[in-house]
Amino acid sequence: MNTPPPLLTLRGITKSFPGVLANDRVDLDVHRGEVHAIVGENGAGKSTLMKILYGFHRPDAGEIELDGRPIRLDTPHAARRCGIGMVFQELVQVPALTVVENIALFLPDLPVVVDGAAIATRIRETAERYGLAVPPAAPLWQLSVGEQQRVEIVKLLLADARILILDEPTRSLAPHEVDGLFRIFANLRRDGYAIVFIAHKLREVLACADRVTVLRRGVVAGSLRRDEATAAMLVSLMFGALVAEPVPRATTTARPGTAPILQLERVSVPPLGHGPGLAEIDLAIRPHEILGVAGVAGNGQRELGDVILGLEPCRRGTKFLGGEDATRWPVAKMRAHGVVFIPEDARRLAAVGGLTVLENLALGDTRRYARAGGFAIDWDAARADLDRALERLGVSIASPDRPIDALSGGNVQRVILARELARDPRLIVAFYPMRGLDVRSAMAARALLLRARDAGAGVLLISEDLDELFALSDRLIVLFRGRIVGSGVPAPPGGRPGELALDEVGYLMTGAERRARG
Amino acid sequence: MAPLIRSLLSGSIVSGTPLLYATLAELLSERAGVVNLGLEGVMLVGAVVGFIATVHTGSATAGLVAAGLAGGLFNLVFAFVVVSRRANQLAAGLTLMFCGVGLSALMGARYVGSQIVGLPELRVPLLADLPILGPALFVHDALVYAAVPVAAGAWWVLFRTRWGLSVRAVGENPVAAFAAGKDPRMVHYQVLFLAGVLGGVAGAHLSLAVARTWAEWMTAGRGFIAVALVIFSRWHPLRALAGALLFGGAISLQLQMQALGVPLSPFLLDMLPYVLSLAVLAVWGGRARHAVPASLGRVFQGTQ
């Protein structure tokens, strides 16, 4: 009875987009000094709800009250006047501007002539109070993802936000950065700020939230206090009756003596544009082995994948594929020798939207299905291959004759996986293959990768998700600024010396010396 | 030799002045993310309107004001097409250029060959009496003297004011600017009007101070040189100053060499500014990290 009234109240929020009911009569209470986590599957309506709170989307129905008074949040500007601020998943910042300029842009009381020094002082004061270290004069593109996120939080604090909304703030952070973020949450909570954040990892939610609200298909499936919530309860709320089965981590079948399928020796790529390039990369992938590549995005992963695939010429160093010198092979020759590629965003990079599933399949291997000297395509053969691949991989899709963009993201990814894995690859280069997939689709994709490995393929798995890397990789390397800064066998918690522990990888991928931080 | 140096230096400054105003116009647009290939047309409209106003009022100052306004209004047509109607900037810009050529020829048809007094030359006391440098640097019209302060002012506005910050933010990431409570479309309109004013002034300098007459297509490609100069200056107003002087020098050199009868094709010399631009692009191309406004050529689409 003596609980204070909530700071922010949402009642009956409903929002539909063409064909989707994203939020269906959602109620939400946010209190002062509360860290409130929102969880749910992909497409459960979490982001939509947050964007309504920030005035990006207008709800079709429902009321929002702040301190008991009804408010309208029609634009981000209106939300900010009400003290609501948001840190987006794709940070809306201006990389070319400095930290001071990025923050100044946001200040409601910015004078006509900008006094950079005064703003820098305010930044330092706030940053010190809440443990948000940021370099005010540096251009934003030089900052790490964690620092950029802190800039966003400082920005909101200086703009007098009382309610901070964060959309998947931990997604690209290393474990120790996540801990730092949660300490910042704790500091802010102490001063009465309310924090609402979207999360995917239940471990993190349980580590820092005071309250957890679960969304399922646009509806609030439940809202629990921290002391009432367990991981199992949250999972069952998120997925309904279906219980997520964990993929058993099959142990490697690679034999140490086998010749590597791919070997890079002292491969370097000069930095170009915004990328760091690669410096003196030595690595080997054997059959029956998944080599995980850990690192914050933009530390040479793209270059590494491109060099292996032959998209980027290998100017310095040598590349061997199955013992043959493949340094100067073009992409087509690499593909012909059993190298396949699973892109980060299948919809964008590997699938042609207007074409059907079958046409997309044939596109991946036009030479194989070409008849009459390339003037005809053997559709029956393509269809037979697709059926065989889908059956072998245990994937079912409704109809191969549907346009591929009618499929969900998870299914497109499965079709692309099926297409690529159907070629009996010797080497699979997978870029963030599980990114953006919900838990169930990600599990299916993982199972496919493991099955391909067990069939004898070597896999290069590039990912930002350390949990995923530790679950799948037989060996791990860590990339930082285009260099391999660590490698080893991933250790289970409490692992043996000589193995790579999770938090150590976290420090390595942010370029920090673990010892230096104690 | 001394007269040659004097006229070369003086010529560089005079030829560089309209280039500088035009470059600043394009630079502001591009900082806000809009490529305006129609600048040539804006300059022509400014040149002809300034000339007509001067003929009728007898005041070059009134002509200058009219030229700036005409340039600004004409550029708003472009703003409407690319900002509100979201047309392709390159296509719209080229179309604007040809419209400007036609419109200025139509308006100026009756004035071809008319004479005006134009913008008066102002002698800076004492300094103008220095040998060689005096006449080269200190006997010019007001627009020449204003060039350096205007470039410095453009720098100050872009980098030290709230509005300039909005402009740069819109040119880099309009979604971020929108999220920060700015209206990217409004910023585009404001910038394009201002750029039009500067473009009009650039044209007026040609008709009111350099030629003191009106001739069809008298800008002769200077609007495009300005587009190249923006790249040369790597989107920085103070480097634009150096660029305009250098490219003005190239124009002046070409005129001097023609006057002296040097046996070198004038077509070859005409290429000089563009060869310079290409060389700059070739040298700085890969390294110009974050110098190019990231959202150049794209206009805010809204967030649904």
Coordinates of C-alpha atoms in Angstrom, one line a residue, chain B residues 75-259:
Chain B
N75 CA 17.6 27.8 -55.3
L76 CA 14.4 27.3 -53.3
V77 CA 12.9 25.8 -56.4
F78 CA 15.7 23.2 -56.2
A79 CA 15.1 22.8 -52.5
F80 CA 11.4 22.1 -53.1
V81 CA 12.2 19.5 -55.7
V82 CA 14.9 17.6 -53.8
V83 CA 13.7 18.1 -50.2
S84 CA 10.0 18.0 -50.3
R85 CA 9.6 15.9 -53.5
R86 CA 12.7 13.9 -52.8
A87 CA 13.9 14.0 -56.4
N88 CA 17.3 12.7 -57.3
Q89 CA 19.8 15.5 -56.5
L90 CA 22.1 15.1 -59.4
A91 CA 19.2 15.0 -62.0
A92 CA 17.5 17.9 -60.3
G93 CA 20.7 19.9 -60.1
L94 CA 21.5 19.5 -63.8
T95 CA 18.0 20.4 -64.7
L96 CA 18.2 23.5 -62.6
M97 CA 21.5 24.4 -64.3
F98 CA 19.9 24.3 -67.8
C99 CA 16.8 26.2 -66.5
G100 CA 19.1 28.9 -65.1
V101 CA 20.9 29.1 -68.5
G102 CA 17.7 29.5 -70.4
L103 CA 16.0 31.8 -67.9
S104 CA 19.0 34.2 -67.7
A105 CA 19.3 34.3 -71.4
L106 CA 15.6 35.1 -71.8
M107 CA 15.7 37.8 -69.1
G108 CA 18.9 39.3 -70.3
A109 CA 18.2 39.3 -74.1
R110 CA 17.3 43.0 -74.1
Y111 CA 20.3 44.0 -72.0
V112 CA 23.1 42.4 -74.1
G113 CA 25.6 45.1 -74.7
S114 CA 24.2 47.5 -72.1
Q115 CA 26.9 49.3 -70.1
I116 CA 26.9 50.0 -66.3
V117 CA 29.2 51.7 -63.9
G118 CA 29.1 48.6 -61.7
L119 CA 30.7 48.1 -58.3
P120 CA 33.2 50.9 -57.7
E121 CA 36.8 50.1 -57.1
L122 CA 37.9 51.1 -53.6
R123 CA 41.4 52.1 -53.0
V124 CA 42.8 51.3 -49.5
P125 CA 44.6 54.4 -48.4
L126 CA 48.4 54.1 -48.1
L127 CA 48.5 50.4 -48.8
A128 CA 47.4 50.9 -52.4
D129 CA 50.5 53.0 -53.0
L130 CA 52.9 50.1 -52.2
P131 CA 54.9 49.1 -55.3
I132 CA 53.5 46.1 -57.2
L133 CA 51.5 44.7 -54.3
G134 CA 49.5 47.9 -53.7
P135 CA 47.6 48.0 -57.0
A136 CA 47.4 44.1 -57.0
L137 CA 45.9 43.7 -53.6
F138 CA 44.3 47.0 -52.5
V139 CA 42.5 48.4 -55.5
H140 CA 39.4 46.2 -55.7
D141 CA 35.6 46.2 -55.3
A142 CA 33.9 45.6 -52.0
L143 CA 33.1 41.9 -52.8
V144 CA 36.8 41.1 -53.1
Y145 CA 37.5 42.6 -49.7
A146 CA 34.6 40.8 -48.2
A147 CA 35.7 37.5 -49.5
V148 CA 38.1 36.6 -46.6
P149 CA 35.7 37.7 -43.9
V150 CA 32.8 35.8 -45.5
A151 CA 34.9 32.6 -45.7
A152 CA 35.9 33.0 -42.1
G153 CA 32.3 33.8 -41.2
A154 CA 31.2 30.6 -42.9
W155 CA 33.8 28.6 -40.9
W156 CA 32.6 30.3 -37.7
V157 CA 28.9 29.7 -38.4
L158 CA 29.6 26.0 -39.3
F159 CA 31.8 25.2 -36.4
R160 CA 30.9 27.5 -33.6
T161 CA 27.2 28.0 -33.7
R162 CA 24.2 26.0 -32.9
W163 CA 22.8 26.3 -36.4
G164 CA 26.1 25.2 -37.9
L165 CA 26.1 22.2 -35.7
S166 CA 22.6 21.3 -36.9
V167 CA 23.8 21.7 -40.5
R168 CA 26.7 19.4 -40.1
A169 CA 24.6 16.9 -38.2
V170 CA 22.0 16.8 -40.9
G171 CA 24.7 16.3 -43.5
E172 CA 26.3 13.5 -41.6
N173 CA 23.3 11.6 -40.2
P174 CA 19.8 13.2 -40.6
V175 CA 18.2 10.5 -38.5
A176 CA 20.4 11.5 -35.6
A177 CA 19.6 15.2 -36.1
F178 CA 15.9 14.3 -36.2
A179 CA 16.3 12.3 -33.0
A180 CA 18.0 15.3 -31.5
G181 CA 14.9 17.4 -32.2
K182 CA 16.1 19.2 -35.3
D183 CA 14.0 19.3 -38.4
P184 CA 16.3 18.1 -41.3
R185 CA 14.0 19.4 -44.0
M186 CA 13.8 22.9 -42.4
V187 CA 17.6 22.9 -42.2
H188 CA 17.9 21.9 -45.8
Y189 CA 15.6 24.8 -46.9
Q190 CA 17.5 27.3 -44.8
V191 CA 20.9 26.1 -46.1
L192 CA 19.8 26.0 -49.7
F193 CA 18.4 29.5 -49.5
L194 CA 21.6 30.8 -48.0
A195 CA 23.6 28.9 -50.7
G196 CA 21.4 30.4 -53.3
V197 CA 22.2 33.9 -52.0
L198 CA 25.9 33.2 -52.1
G199 CA 25.6 31.8 -55.6
G200 CA 23.6 34.8 -56.7
V201 CA 26.3 37.1 -55.3
A202 CA 29.0 35.1 -57.1
G203 CA 27.2 35.6 -60.4
A204 CA 26.7 39.3 -59.6
H205 CA 30.4 39.7 -59.1
L206 CA 30.9 38.6 -62.7
S207 CA 28.3 40.9 -64.2
L208 CA 28.7 43.9 -61.9
A209 CA 32.4 44.0 -61.1
V210 CA 34.4 41.9 -63.6
A211 CA 32.6 42.2 -67.0
R212 CA 30.3 45.2 -66.1
T213 CA 28.0 43.9 -68.9
W214 CA 25.8 41.0 -69.5
A215 CA 26.6 38.1 -71.9
E216 CA 24.8 34.8 -72.2
W217 CA 26.3 32.0 -70.1
M218 CA 28.9 34.4 -68.8
T219 CA 29.8 32.1 -65.9
A220 CA 31.4 29.7 -68.4
G221 CA 31.5 26.7 -66.1
R222 CA 32.6 28.4 -62.9
G223 CA 29.7 26.8 -61.1
F224 CA 31.1 23.4 -61.9
I225 CA 34.7 24.5 -60.9
A226 CA 33.1 25.5 -57.6
V227 CA 31.7 21.9 -57.2
A228 CA 35.2 20.6 -57.8
L229 CA 36.7 23.2 -55.4
V230 CA 34.5 21.9 -52.6
I231 CA 36.2 18.5 -53.0
F232 CA 39.6 20.2 -53.3
S233 CA 38.9 22.1 -50.0
R234 CA 37.7 18.9 -48.4
W235 CA 34.5 20.6 -47.2
H236 CA 36.4 23.2 -45.2
P237 CA 35.7 27.0 -45.8
L238 CA 39.3 28.2 -45.1
R239 CA 40.8 25.7 -47.4
A240 CA 38.2 26.9 -50.0
L241 CA 39.9 30.3 -49.7
A242 CA 43.2 28.8 -50.8
G243 CA 41.5 26.7 -53.4
A244 CA 39.7 29.7 -54.9
L245 CA 42.8 31.7 -55.1
L246 CA 44.8 28.9 -56.7
F247 CA 42.0 28.1 -59.3
G248 CA 41.5 31.9 -59.8
G249 CA 45.2 31.9 -60.5
A250 CA 44.8 29.2 -63.1
I251 CA 42.0 31.2 -64.9
S252 CA 44.1 34.4 -64.7
L253 CA 47.2 32.6 -66.0
Q254 CA 45.2 31.2 -68.9
L255 CA 44.0 34.8 -69.8
Q256 CA 47.5 36.3 -69.4
M257 CA 49.1 33.6 -71.6
Q258 CA 46.4 34.1 -74.2
A259 CA 47.0 37.8 -74.1

